[in-house]
PDB file of C-alpha atoms in Angstrom:
ATOM      1  CA  MET X 112      19.230  18.691  12.931  1.00  0.00           C
ATOM      2  CA  THR X 113      16.427  20.959  13.620  1.00  0.00           C
ATOM      3  CA  TRP X 114      13.884  22.269  10.978  1.00  0.00           C
ATOM      4  CA  ALA X 115      14.029  26.048   9.406  1.00  0.00           C
ATOM      5  CA  ILE X 116       9.944  25.453  10.071  1.00  0.00           C
ATOM      6  CA  PRO X 117       7.467  22.718  11.457  1.00  0.00           C
ATOM      7  CA  ALA X 118       7.753  19.505   9.619  1.00  0.00           C
ATOM      8  CA  SER X 119       4.405  18.423   8.042  1.00  0.00           C
ATOM      9  CA  ALA X 120       2.790  15.589   9.458  1.00  0.00           C
ATOM     10  CA  GLN X 121       2.497  12.527   8.153  1.00  0.00           C
ATOM     11  CA  PRO X 122      -0.227  11.265   6.111  1.00  0.00           C
ATOM     12  CA  PHE X 123      -2.458   8.249   6.906  1.00  0.00           C
ATOM     13  CA  LEU X 124      -4.891   5.501   6.313  1.00  0.00           C
ATOM     14  CA  PRO X 125      -6.232   4.143   9.464  1.00  0.00           C
ATOM     15  CA  VAL X 126      -6.212   0.290   9.464  1.00  0.00           C
ATOM     16  CA  ALA X 127      -9.462  -1.483  10.190  1.00  0.00           C
ATOM     17  CA  GLY X 128     -10.129  -3.261  13.533  1.00  0.00           C
ATOM     18  CA  SER X 129      -6.945  -2.199  14.923  1.00  0.00           C
ATOM     19  CA  ASP X 130      -5.059   1.455  16.189  1.00  0.00           C
ATOM     20  CA  GLN X 131      -2.777   1.121  13.775  1.00  0.00           C
ATOM     21  CA  LYS X 132      -1.983   3.906  11.130  1.00  0.00           C
ATOM     22  CA  PHE X 133      -0.757   2.694   7.415  1.00  0.00           C
ATOM     23  CA  PRO X 134       2.043   5.738   6.612  1.00  0.00           C
ATOM     24  CA  VAL X 135       1.102   6.940   3.082  1.00  0.00           C
ATOM     25  CA  ARG X 136       4.479   7.665   0.940  1.00  0.00           C
ATOM     26  CA  ARG X 137       3.062   8.457  -3.044  1.00  0.00           C
ATOM     27  CA  ILE X 138      -0.408   7.797  -3.955  1.00  0.00           C
ATOM     28  CA  TYR X 139      -0.172   7.141  -8.011  1.00  0.00           C
ATOM     29  CA  CYS X 140      -3.572   6.766  -9.941  1.00  0.00           C
ATOM     30  CA  VAL X 141      -4.519   4.487 -13.295  1.00  0.00           C
ATOM     31  CA  GLY X 142      -6.132   6.926 -15.830  1.00  0.00           C
ATOM     32  CA  GLN X 143      -9.315   5.167 -17.629  1.00  0.00           C
ATOM     33  CA  ASN X 144      -8.992   1.692 -16.313  1.00  0.00           C
ATOM     34  CA  TYR X 145     -12.078   0.733 -17.038  1.00  0.00           C
ATOM     35  CA  ALA X 146     -13.666   0.561 -20.642  1.00  0.00           C
ATOM     36  CA  ALA X 147     -16.767   1.641 -20.156  1.00  0.00           C
ATOM     37  CA  HIS X 148     -15.556   4.601 -18.203  1.00  0.00           C
ATOM     38  CA  ALA X 149     -12.972   4.925 -21.048  1.00  0.00           C
ATOM     39  CA  ARG X 150     -15.399   4.841 -23.940  1.00  0.00           C
ATOM     40  CA  GLU X 151     -17.859   7.981 -21.840  1.00  0.00           C
ATOM     41  CA  MET X 152     -14.809   9.826 -21.638  1.00  0.00           C
ATOM     42  CA  GLY X 153     -14.077   9.873 -24.956  1.00  0.00           C
ATOM     43  CA  SER X 154     -11.084   7.485 -25.339  1.00  0.00           C
ATOM     44  CA  ASN X 155     -10.173   3.653 -26.904  1.00  0.00           C
ATOM     45  CA  PRO X 156     -10.810   1.041 -23.941  1.00  0.00           C
ATOM     46  CA  ASP X 157      -7.949  -1.292 -26.002  1.00  0.00           C
ATOM     47  CA  ARG X 158      -5.373  -2.490 -23.768  1.00  0.00           C
ATOM     48  CA  GLU X 159      -2.865   0.057 -24.576  1.00  0.00           C
ATOM     49  CA  LEU X 160      -0.500   0.452 -22.225  1.00  0.00           C
ATOM     50  CA  PRO X 161      -2.269   2.170 -18.904  1.00  0.00           C
ATOM     51  CA  PHE X 162      -1.121   5.737 -17.973  1.00  0.00           C
ATOM     52  CA  PHE X 163      -0.430   7.365 -14.430  1.00  0.00           C
ATOM     53  CA  PHE X 164      -0.977  10.308 -12.817  1.00  0.00           C
ATOM     54  CA  SER X 165      -0.438  11.266  -9.223  1.00  0.00           C
ATOM     55  CA  LYS X 166      -2.101  12.932  -6.142  1.00  0.00           C
ATOM     56  CA  PRO X 167      -0.056  14.262  -3.357  1.00  0.00           C
ATOM     57  CA  ALA X 168      -0.213  12.184   0.142  1.00  0.00           C
ATOM     58  CA  ASP X 169      -1.662  15.064   1.611  1.00  0.00           C
ATOM     59  CA  THR X 170      -5.022  15.211  -0.287  1.00  0.00           C
ATOM     60  CA  LEU X 171      -5.904  12.154   1.464  1.00  0.00           C
ATOM     61  CA  VAL X 172      -9.411  12.668   3.698  1.00  0.00           C
ATOM     62  CA  PRO X 173     -10.926  10.060   6.116  1.00  0.00           C
ATOM     63  CA  ASP X 174     -13.946   8.415   6.009  1.00  0.00           C
ATOM     64  CA  GLY X 175     -17.117  10.776   7.301  1.00  0.00           C
ATOM     65  CA  ALA X 176     -15.021  13.779   6.330  1.00  0.00           C
ATOM     66  CA  THR X 177     -17.311  17.075   5.211  1.00  0.00           C
ATOM     67  CA  ILE X 178     -15.068  19.121   2.811  1.00  0.00           C
ATOM     68  CA  SER X 179     -15.944  22.478   0.736  1.00  0.00           C
ATOM     69  CA  TYR X 180     -16.576  22.701  -2.788  1.00  0.00           C
ATOM     70  CA  PRO X 181     -13.271  23.328  -4.397  1.00  0.00           C
ATOM     71  CA  PRO X 182     -12.348  26.490  -5.530  1.00  0.00           C
ATOM     72  CA  GLY X 183     -11.396  26.972  -9.810  1.00  0.00           C
ATOM     73  CA  THR X 184     -14.194  24.772 -10.407  1.00  0.00           C
ATOM     74  CA  SER X 185     -17.778  24.339 -11.834  1.00  0.00           C
ATOM     75  CA  ASN X 186     -18.165  20.724 -12.588  1.00  0.00           C
ATOM     76  CA  LEU X 187     -16.612  18.598  -9.670  1.00  0.00           C
ATOM     77  CA  HIS X 188     -17.161  15.234 -10.309  1.00  0.00           C
ATOM     78  CA  HIS X 189     -16.744  11.543  -8.268  1.00  0.00           C
ATOM     79  CA  GLU X 190     -14.622   8.358  -9.094  1.00  0.00           C
ATOM     80  CA  VAL X 191     -15.213   5.396  -6.400  1.00  0.00           C
ATOM     81  CA  GLU X 192     -11.898   3.208  -7.002  1.00  0.00           C
ATOM     82  CA  LEU X 193     -10.117   0.320  -5.281  1.00  0.00           C
ATOM     83  CA  VAL X 194      -6.891   1.311  -3.669  1.00  0.00           C
ATOM     84  CA  VAL X 195      -4.084  -0.985  -2.991  1.00  0.00           C
ATOM     85  CA  ALA X 196      -1.768  -0.136  -0.527  1.00  0.00           C
ATOM     86  CA  ILE X 197       1.909  -1.366  -1.208  1.00  0.00           C
ATOM     87  CA  GLY X 198       3.583  -3.268   1.847  1.00  0.00           C
ATOM     88  CA  THR X 199       7.169  -4.377   0.132  1.00  0.00           C
ATOM     89  CA  GLY X 200       8.281  -2.526  -2.510  1.00  0.00           C
ATOM     90  CA  GLY X 201      11.020  -3.185  -5.590  1.00  0.00           C
ATOM     91  CA  ARG X 202      11.633  -2.603  -9.296  1.00  0.00           C
ATOM     92  CA  ASP X 203      10.770  -4.344 -12.181  1.00  0.00           C
ATOM     93  CA  ILE X 204       8.123  -6.367 -10.349  1.00  0.00           C
ATOM     94  CA  ALA X 205       6.990  -9.708 -12.430  1.00  0.00           C
ATOM     95  CA  VAL X 206       3.246 -10.204 -12.673  1.00  0.00           C
ATOM     96  CA  LYS X 207       3.461 -13.307 -11.039  1.00  0.00           C
ATOM     97  CA  ASP X 208       4.776 -11.843  -7.869  1.00  0.00           C
ATOM     98  CA  ALA X 209       3.017  -8.591  -7.801  1.00  0.00           C
ATOM     99  CA  LEU X 210       0.304  -9.534  -5.273  1.00  0.00           C
ATOM    100  CA  ASP X 211       3.186 -10.423  -2.892  1.00  0.00           C
ATOM    101  CA  HIS X 212       3.882  -6.888  -2.925  1.00  0.00           C
ATOM    102  CA  VAL X 213       0.052  -5.827  -1.711  1.00  0.00           C
ATOM    103  CA  TRP X 214      -0.132  -4.785   2.162  1.00  0.00           C
ATOM    104  CA  GLY X 215      -3.893  -4.281   1.928  1.00  0.00           C
ATOM    105  CA  TYR X 216      -6.963  -2.456   0.300  1.00  0.00           C
ATOM    106  CA  ALA X 217      -9.256   0.215   0.471  1.00  0.00           C
ATOM    107  CA  VAL X 218     -11.674   1.969  -0.922  1.00  0.00           C
ATOM    108  CA  GLY X 219     -11.305   5.304  -2.382  1.00  0.00           C
ATOM    109  CA  ASN X 220     -12.949   8.289  -4.292  1.00  0.00           C
ATOM    110  CA  ASP X 221     -10.814   9.877  -6.989  1.00  0.00           C
ATOM    111  CA  LEU X 222     -12.219  13.168  -6.797  1.00  0.00           C
ATOM    112  CA  THR X 223     -12.018  15.367 -10.107  1.00  0.00           C
ATOM    113  CA  ARG X 224     -12.153  19.114 -11.037  1.00  0.00           C
ATOM    114  CA  ARG X 225     -13.429  17.792 -14.782  1.00  0.00           C
ATOM    115  CA  ASP X 226     -14.089  21.335 -16.191  1.00  0.00           C
ATOM    116  CA  ILE X 227      -9.852  21.894 -15.265  1.00  0.00           C
ATOM    117  CA  GLN X 228      -9.073  18.481 -16.869  1.00  0.00           C
ATOM    118  CA  ALA X 229     -11.016  18.859 -19.765  1.00  0.00           C
ATOM    119  CA  GLU X 230      -8.972  21.935 -20.758  1.00  0.00           C
ATOM    120  CA  ALA X 231      -5.616  20.224 -19.699  1.00  0.00           C
ATOM    121  CA  LYS X 232      -6.206  17.594 -22.285  1.00  0.00           C
ATOM    122  CA  ALA X 233      -7.357  20.252 -24.935  1.00  0.00           C
ATOM    123  CA  ALA X 234      -4.059  22.368 -24.552  1.00  0.00           C
ATOM    124  CA  GLY X 235      -1.871  18.760 -23.837  1.00  0.00           C
ATOM    125  CA  ARG X 236      -1.246  20.302 -20.810  1.00  0.00           C
ATOM    126  CA  PRO X 237      -0.568  17.981 -16.980  1.00  0.00           C
ATOM    127  CA  TRP X 238      -3.777  17.115 -14.787  1.00  0.00           C
ATOM    128  CA  ASP X 239      -2.236  18.076 -11.659  1.00  0.00           C
ATOM    129  CA  MET X 240      -4.838  20.591 -10.796  1.00  0.00           C
ATOM    130  CA  ALA X 241      -7.812  18.845 -11.900  1.00  0.00           C
ATOM    131  CA  LYS X 242      -6.409  15.900  -9.888  1.00  0.00           C
ATOM    132  CA  GLY X 243      -3.983  17.137  -7.327  1.00  0.00           C
ATOM    133  CA  PHE X 244      -5.863  19.512  -5.062  1.00  0.00           C
ATOM    134  CA  ASP X 245      -6.511  19.898  -1.605  1.00  0.00           C
ATOM    135  CA  HIS X 246      -9.014  17.031  -0.429  1.00  0.00           C
ATOM    136  CA  SER X 247      -9.007  15.441  -3.784  1.00  0.00           C
ATOM    137  CA  ALA X 248      -8.941  11.877  -2.403  1.00  0.00           C
ATOM    138  CA  PRO X 249     -11.485  10.537   0.094  1.00  0.00           C
ATOM    139  CA  CYS X 250     -10.241   6.849   1.596  1.00  0.00           C
ATOM    140  CA  GLY X 251     -11.673   4.564   3.733  1.00  0.00           C
ATOM    141  CA  GLU X 252      -9.719   2.445   6.213  1.00  0.00           C
ATOM    142  CA  LEU X 253      -7.105   0.016   4.968  1.00  0.00           C
ATOM    143  CA  HIS X 254      -8.079  -3.738   5.299  1.00  0.00           C
ATOM    144  CA  PRO X 255      -4.826  -5.985   5.656  1.00  0.00           C
ATOM    145  CA  VAL X 256      -4.417  -8.433   2.721  1.00  0.00           C
ATOM    146  CA  GLY X 257      -4.248 -11.455   5.312  1.00  0.00           C
ATOM    147  CA  GLU X 258      -7.581 -10.725   6.830  1.00  0.00           C
ATOM    148  CA  THR X 259      -9.115  -9.753   3.457  1.00  0.00           C
ATOM    149  CA  GLY X 260      -7.237 -11.863   0.306  1.00  0.00           C
ATOM    150  CA  HIS X 261      -7.129 -10.058  -3.094  1.00  0.00           C
ATOM    151  CA  PHE X 262     -10.122  -7.936  -4.983  1.00  0.00           C
ATOM    152  CA  LYS X 263     -10.589  -9.691  -8.187  1.00  0.00           C
ATOM    153  CA  GLN X 264     -14.029  -9.526  -8.608  1.00  0.00           C
ATOM    154  CA  GLY X 265     -16.686  -7.932  -6.560  1.00  0.00           C
ATOM    155  CA  ARG X 266     -19.207  -4.894  -6.851  1.00  0.00           C
ATOM    156  CA  ILE X 267     -17.927  -1.626  -6.847  1.00  0.00           C
ATOM    157  CA  ALA X 268     -20.456   1.401  -6.543  1.00  0.00           C
ATOM    158  CA  LEU X 269     -21.087   5.077  -5.604  1.00  0.00           C
ATOM    159  CA  SER X 270     -24.181   6.804  -4.823  1.00  0.00           C
ATOM    160  CA  VAL X 271     -25.236  10.354  -4.329  1.00  0.00           C
ATOM    161  CA  ASN X 272     -27.933  11.341  -1.928  1.00  0.00           C
ATOM    162  CA  GLY X 273     -28.959   7.755  -2.009  1.00  0.00           C
ATOM    163  CA  GLU X 274     -29.114   7.578  -5.725  1.00  0.00           C
ATOM    164  CA  ALA X 275     -27.004   5.097  -7.402  1.00  0.00           C
ATOM    165  CA  ARG X 276     -24.203   6.629  -9.687  1.00  0.00           C
ATOM    166  CA  GLN X 277     -21.671   4.141 -10.530  1.00  0.00           C
ATOM    167  CA  THR X 278     -22.402   0.369 -10.517  1.00  0.00           C
ATOM    168  CA  SER X 279     -19.506  -2.121 -12.007  1.00  0.00           C
ATOM    169  CA  ASP X 280     -17.325  -5.249 -10.952  1.00  0.00           C
ATOM    170  CA  LEU X 281     -13.942  -5.449 -10.280  1.00  0.00           C
ATOM    171  CA  SER X 282     -13.497  -8.157 -12.991  1.00  0.00           C
ATOM    172  CA  ASP X 283     -14.291  -5.442 -15.887  1.00  0.00           C
ATOM    173  CA  LEU X 284     -10.877  -3.654 -15.244  1.00  0.00           C
ATOM    174  CA  ILE X 285      -8.833  -3.738 -17.964  1.00  0.00           C
ATOM    175  CA  TRP X 286      -5.472  -4.150 -16.459  1.00  0.00           C
ATOM    176  CA  SER X 287      -5.745  -6.526 -13.331  1.00  0.00           C
ATOM    177  CA  VAL X 288      -4.089  -4.984  -9.991  1.00  0.00           C
ATOM    178  CA  GLU X 289      -0.958  -7.376 -10.796  1.00  0.00           C
ATOM    179  CA  GLU X 290      -0.015  -5.911 -14.084  1.00  0.00           C
ATOM    180  CA  VAL X 291      -1.074  -2.524 -12.921  1.00  0.00           C
ATOM    181  CA  ILE X 292       1.741  -3.028  -9.845  1.00  0.00           C
ATOM    182  CA  ALA X 293       4.381  -4.692 -12.220  1.00  0.00           C
ATOM    183  CA  TYR X 294       3.976  -2.199 -15.035  1.00  0.00           C
ATOM    184  CA  LEU X 295       4.276   0.829 -12.913  1.00  0.00           C
ATOM    185  CA  SER X 296       7.525  -1.302 -11.114  1.00  0.00           C
ATOM    186  CA  SER X 297       8.770  -0.659 -14.686  1.00  0.00           C
ATOM    187  CA  LEU X 298       8.623   3.275 -14.327  1.00  0.00           C
ATOM    188  CA  VAL X 299       9.315   4.388 -10.790  1.00  0.00           C
ATOM    189  CA  GLU X 300      10.898   2.048  -7.782  1.00  0.00           C
ATOM    190  CA  LEU X 301       7.454   1.059  -5.316  1.00  0.00           C
ATOM    191  CA  MET X 302       8.140   1.796  -1.793  1.00  0.00           C
ATOM    192  CA  PRO X 303       6.463   0.893   1.447  1.00  0.00           C
ATOM    193  CA  GLY X 304       3.623   3.126   1.899  1.00  0.00           C
ATOM    194  CA  ASP X 305       2.800   3.707  -2.148  1.00  0.00           C
ATOM    195  CA  LEU X 306      -1.055   3.935  -3.047  1.00  0.00           C
ATOM    196  CA  ILE X 307      -2.304   2.979  -6.122  1.00  0.00           C
ATOM    197  CA  PHE X 308      -5.958   4.053  -7.029  1.00  0.00           C
ATOM    198  CA  THR X 309      -6.861   1.497  -9.632  1.00  0.00           C
ATOM    199  CA  GLY X 310      -9.249   3.573 -11.991  1.00  0.00           C
ATOM    200  CA  THR X 311     -12.898   4.152 -12.137  1.00  0.00           C
ATOM    201  CA  PRO X 312     -15.972   2.282 -13.896  1.00  0.00           C
ATOM    202  CA  GLU X 313     -18.223   4.275 -15.856  1.00  0.00           C
ATOM    203  CA  GLY X 314     -21.372   6.783 -14.206  1.00  0.00           C
ATOM    204  CA  VAL X 315     -18.635   9.552 -13.163  1.00  0.00           C
ATOM    205  CA  SER X 316     -20.911  12.709 -12.550  1.00  0.00           C
ATOM    206  CA  GLU X 317     -21.513  16.267 -11.051  1.00  0.00           C
ATOM    207  CA  LEU X 318     -21.269  17.008  -7.028  1.00  0.00           C
ATOM    208  CA  THR X 319     -22.489  19.712  -5.998  1.00  0.00           C
ATOM    209  CA  HIS X 320     -22.873  21.582  -2.156  1.00  0.00           C
ATOM    210  CA  GLY X 321     -24.357  19.549   0.379  1.00  0.00           C
ATOM    211  CA  ASP X 322     -24.284  16.616  -1.235  1.00  0.00           C
ATOM    212  CA  HIS X 323     -23.432  13.218   0.665  1.00  0.00           C
ATOM    213  CA  CYS X 324     -21.229  10.801  -1.863  1.00  0.00           C
ATOM    214  CA  VAL X 325     -21.243   7.161  -0.639  1.00  0.00           C
ATOM    215  CA  ALA X 326     -18.148   5.267  -2.700  1.00  0.00           C
ATOM    216  CA  GLU X 327     -18.435   1.003  -1.619  1.00  0.00           C
ATOM    217  CA  ILE X 328     -16.804  -1.916  -2.371  1.00  0.00           C
ATOM    218  CA  ASP X 329     -17.771  -5.467  -1.407  1.00  0.00           C
ATOM    219  CA  GLY X 330     -15.785  -6.735   1.235  1.00  0.00           C
ATOM    220  CA  LEU X 331     -13.754  -3.416   1.985  1.00  0.00           C
ATOM    221  CA  GLY X 332     -16.784  -1.291   3.607  1.00  0.00           C
ATOM    222  CA  ARG X 333     -17.540   2.472   2.147  1.00  0.00           C
ATOM    223  CA  VAL X 334     -16.225   5.696   2.473  1.00  0.00           C
ATOM    224  CA  GLU X 335     -18.792   8.430   2.784  1.00  0.00           C
ATOM    225  CA  THR X 336     -17.853  11.952   2.199  1.00  0.00           C
ATOM    226  CA  HIS X 337     -20.637  15.111   2.528  1.00  0.00           C
ATOM    227  CA  ILE X 338     -19.897  18.354   0.284  1.00  0.00           C
ATOM    228  CA  GLU X 339     -20.431  21.205   2.353  1.00  0.00           C
ATOM    229  CA  ALA X 340     -23.469  23.512   1.706  1.00  0.00           C
ATOM    230  CA  GLU X 341     -22.955  26.701  -0.059  1.00  0.00           C
TER     231      GLU X 341
END
Protein backbone atom coordinates (compact mmCIF):
# COMPACT_ATOMS: atom_id res chain seq x y z
CA MET A 1 0.00 0.00 0.00
CA THR A 2 1.17 3.53 -0.76
CA TRP A 3 -0.23 6.72 0.71
CA ALA A 4 -1.98 9.13 -1.65
CA ILE A 5 -0.28 12.02 0.19
CA PRO A 6 2.58 12.03 2.71
CA ALA A 7 1.45 10.61 6.06
CA SER A 8 1.33 13.04 8.98
CA ALA A 9 3.91 12.76 11.74
CA GLN A 10 2.88 10.87 14.89
CA PRO A 11 2.20 13.30 17.76
CA PHE A 12 4.06 12.33 20.93
CA LEU A 13 5.23 13.42 24.37
CA PRO A 14 8.84 12.93 25.47
CA VAL A 15 9.31 10.65 28.49
CA ALA A 16 11.22 12.27 31.34
CA GLY A 17 14.72 10.90 31.93
CA SER A 18 14.62 8.80 28.79
CA ASP A 19 14.96 8.97 25.02
CA GLN A 20 11.57 7.25 24.71
CA LYS A 21 8.55 8.90 23.11
CA PHE A 22 4.95 8.31 24.14
CA PRO A 23 2.69 8.25 21.04
CA VAL A 24 -0.50 10.27 21.50
CA ARG A 25 -3.79 9.07 19.99
CA ARG A 26 -6.48 11.40 21.33
CA ILE A 27 -6.71 14.30 23.78
CA TYR A 28 -9.80 14.46 26.00
CA CYS A 29 -10.36 17.45 28.28
CA VAL A 30 -12.64 17.78 31.32
CA GLY A 31 -14.54 21.03 31.57
CA GLN A 32 -14.78 23.00 34.86
CA ASN A 33 -13.42 20.37 37.24
CA TYR A 34 -12.46 22.79 40.05
CA ALA A 35 -15.28 24.43 42.01
CA ALA A 36 -13.74 27.92 42.14
CA HIS A 37 -13.06 27.90 38.39
CA ALA A 38 -16.62 26.76 37.68
CA ARG A 39 -17.86 29.74 39.69
CA GLU A 40 -15.58 32.21 37.91
CA MET A 41 -16.98 30.92 34.60
CA GLY A 42 -20.55 31.44 35.83
CA SER A 43 -21.41 27.76 36.41
CA ASN A 44 -22.61 25.66 39.33
CA PRO A 45 -19.76 23.59 40.86
CA ASP A 46 -22.00 20.85 42.22
CA ARG A 47 -21.02 17.29 41.33
CA GLU A 48 -23.04 16.93 38.17
CA LEU A 49 -21.67 14.42 35.67
CA PRO A 50 -18.42 15.69 34.13
CA PHE A 51 -18.45 16.90 30.54
CA PHE A 52 -15.71 16.61 27.96
CA PHE A 53 -14.32 18.29 24.88
CA SER A 54 -11.39 17.31 22.67
CA LYS A 55 -8.27 18.74 21.14
CA PRO A 56 -6.56 17.20 18.10
CA ALA A 57 -3.38 15.33 19.06
CA ASP A 58 -1.30 17.54 16.79
CA THR A 59 -2.11 20.62 18.88
CA LEU A 60 0.57 19.45 21.37
CA VAL A 61 3.42 21.91 21.93
CA PRO A 62 6.66 20.92 23.74
CA ASP A 63 8.16 22.64 26.73
CA GLY A 64 10.04 25.83 25.91
CA ALA A 65 8.31 26.46 22.58
CA THR A 66 7.52 29.88 21.18
CA ILE A 67 4.09 30.02 19.57
CA SER A 68 2.29 32.67 17.59
CA TYR A 69 -0.66 34.52 19.08
CA PRO A 70 -3.59 32.63 17.49
CA PRO A 71 -5.75 34.26 14.83
CA GLY A 72 -9.43 35.05 15.29
CA THR A 73 -9.21 36.09 18.94
CA SER A 74 -8.41 39.07 21.12
CA ASN A 75 -8.80 37.15 24.40
CA LEU A 76 -6.39 34.21 24.66
CA HIS A 77 -6.43 32.49 28.09
CA HIS A 78 -4.13 30.08 29.93
CA GLU A 79 -5.37 27.04 31.89
CA VAL A 80 -2.85 24.89 33.83
CA GLU A 81 -3.92 21.24 34.15
CA LEU A 82 -2.81 17.82 35.35
CA VAL A 83 -2.51 15.57 32.28
CA VAL A 84 -3.10 11.82 32.55
CA ALA A 85 -1.63 9.42 29.96
CA ILE A 86 -3.48 6.15 29.41
CA GLY A 87 -1.30 3.07 29.00
CA THR A 88 -3.94 0.33 29.13
CA GLY A 89 -7.26 0.87 27.40
CA GLY A 90 -10.72 -0.35 28.22
CA ARG A 91 -14.47 0.22 28.34
CA ASP A 92 -16.64 0.64 31.43
CA ILE A 93 -13.63 0.75 33.74
CA ALA A 94 -14.52 0.56 37.43
CA VAL A 95 -13.41 3.44 39.64
CA LYS A 96 -11.43 1.02 41.83
CA ASP A 97 -9.48 -0.21 38.79
CA ALA A 98 -9.06 3.10 36.96
CA LEU A 99 -5.57 4.03 38.18
CA ASP A 100 -4.24 0.71 36.85
CA HIS A 101 -4.83 2.13 33.36
CA VAL A 102 -2.58 5.19 33.90
CA TRP A 103 0.88 5.14 32.29
CA GLY A 104 2.03 8.51 33.55
CA TYR A 105 1.39 12.18 34.25
CA ALA A 106 2.44 15.55 32.84
CA VAL A 107 1.79 19.27 33.22
CA GLY A 108 -0.41 20.79 30.52
CA ASN A 109 -1.74 24.20 29.52
CA ASP A 110 -5.16 24.23 27.84
CA LEU A 111 -4.93 27.44 25.81
CA THR A 112 -8.37 28.85 25.04
CA ARG A 113 -9.76 31.52 22.71
CA ARG A 114 -12.15 32.77 25.40
CA ASP A 115 -14.09 35.17 23.21
CA ILE A 116 -14.82 32.45 20.66
CA GLN A 117 -15.82 30.10 23.48
CA ALA A 118 -18.22 32.70 24.92
CA GLU A 119 -19.84 33.20 21.52
CA ALA A 120 -20.22 29.43 21.09
CA LYS A 121 -21.75 29.02 24.55
CA ALA A 122 -24.25 31.82 23.92
CA ALA A 123 -25.32 30.25 20.64
CA GLY A 124 -25.33 26.66 21.94
CA ARG A 125 -22.59 25.68 19.51
CA PRO A 126 -19.52 23.42 19.87
CA TRP A 127 -16.27 24.70 21.38
CA ASP A 128 -13.95 23.22 18.75
CA MET A 129 -12.53 26.48 17.43
CA ALA A 130 -12.19 27.86 20.96
CA LYS A 131 -10.20 24.87 22.24
CA GLY A 132 -8.77 22.85 19.37
CA PHE A 133 -6.83 25.45 17.40
CA ASP A 134 -3.19 25.06 16.31
CA HIS A 135 -0.62 24.93 19.16
CA SER A 136 -3.34 25.02 21.84
CA ALA A 137 -1.96 22.21 24.03
CA PRO A 138 1.47 22.96 25.52
CA CYS A 139 2.52 19.92 27.52
CA GLY A 140 5.61 18.97 29.50
CA GLU A 141 7.51 15.71 29.68
CA LEU A 142 5.56 12.60 30.65
CA HIS A 143 6.56 11.05 33.97
CA PRO A 144 5.93 7.28 34.30
CA VAL A 145 3.64 6.43 37.19
CA GLY A 146 6.11 3.82 38.43
CA GLU A 147 8.53 6.63 39.23
CA THR A 148 6.15 9.26 40.60
CA GLY A 149 3.13 7.41 41.97
CA HIS A 150 -0.33 8.90 41.50
CA PHE A 151 -1.25 12.55 42.04
CA LYS A 152 -4.17 13.04 44.41
CA GLN A 153 -2.87 16.23 46.02
CA GLY A 154 -0.13 18.78 45.48
CA ARG A 155 0.35 22.34 44.32
CA ILE A 156 -0.78 23.26 40.80
CA ALA A 157 0.10 26.77 39.62
CA LEU A 158 0.71 29.07 36.68
CA SER A 159 2.55 32.37 36.34
CA VAL A 160 2.87 34.88 33.53
CA ASN A 161 6.02 37.00 33.32
CA GLY A 162 6.80 35.97 36.91
CA GLU A 163 3.38 37.03 38.26
CA ALA A 164 1.27 34.32 39.92
CA ARG A 165 -2.05 33.83 38.14
CA GLN A 166 -3.34 30.40 39.18
CA THR A 167 -2.59 28.57 42.45
CA SER A 168 -4.54 25.62 43.84
CA ASP A 169 -4.19 22.01 44.95
CA LEU A 170 -4.97 18.82 43.04
CA SER A 171 -7.09 17.71 45.99
CA ASP A 172 -9.61 20.39 44.93
CA LEU A 173 -10.60 18.46 41.80
CA ILE A 174 -14.38 17.96 41.79
CA TRP A 175 -13.97 14.64 39.97
CA SER A 176 -10.84 12.65 40.85
CA VAL A 177 -8.58 11.14 38.20
CA GLU A 178 -10.05 7.68 38.74
CA GLU A 179 -13.62 8.97 38.58
CA VAL A 180 -12.87 10.84 35.35
CA ILE A 181 -11.32 7.74 33.75
CA ALA A 182 -14.22 5.54 34.84
CA TYR A 183 -16.92 7.87 33.54
CA LEU A 184 -15.12 8.70 30.28
CA SER A 185 -14.67 4.97 29.60
CA SER A 186 -18.45 4.55 29.82
CA LEU A 187 -18.79 6.97 26.88
CA VAL A 188 -15.85 5.92 24.67
CA GLU A 189 -13.34 3.09 24.63
CA LEU A 190 -10.10 4.43 26.05
CA MET A 191 -6.97 3.31 24.23
CA PRO A 192 -3.23 3.34 24.93
CA GLY A 193 -1.89 6.75 23.91
CA ASP A 194 -4.95 8.74 25.02
CA LEU A 195 -4.35 11.86 27.14
CA ILE A 196 -6.84 13.38 29.58
CA PHE A 197 -6.50 17.05 30.60
CA THR A 198 -8.26 16.97 33.97
CA GLY A 199 -9.42 20.57 34.34
CA THR A 200 -8.02 23.89 35.53
CA PRO A 201 -8.31 25.78 38.83
CA GLU A 202 -9.44 29.38 39.29
CA GLY A 203 -7.42 32.36 38.06
CA VAL A 204 -7.57 31.87 34.30
CA SER A 205 -6.75 35.12 32.56
CA GLU A 206 -5.44 36.72 29.42
CA LEU A 207 -2.18 36.16 27.56
CA THR A 208 -0.82 38.65 25.07
CA HIS A 209 2.08 39.15 22.67
CA GLY A 210 5.47 38.65 24.30
CA ASP A 211 4.19 36.86 27.43
CA HIS A 212 6.17 34.07 29.11
CA CYS A 213 3.84 31.50 30.67
CA VAL A 214 5.00 28.88 33.21
CA ALA A 215 2.65 26.06 34.26
CA GLU A 216 3.79 23.73 37.04
CA ILE A 217 2.72 20.91 39.35
CA ASP A 218 4.70 19.74 42.36
CA GLY A 219 6.48 16.51 41.45
CA LEU A 220 5.98 16.95 37.70
CA GLY A 221 8.07 20.02 36.93
CA ARG A 222 6.89 22.71 34.56
CA VAL A 223 6.03 23.56 30.99
CA GLU A 224 7.10 26.98 29.71
CA THR A 225 5.51 28.67 26.71
CA HIS A 226 6.47 31.92 25.04
CA ILE A 227 3.89 33.94 23.08
CA GLU A 228 5.58 35.51 20.09
CA ALA A 229 6.07 39.26 20.30
CA GLU A 230 3.81 41.31 18.03
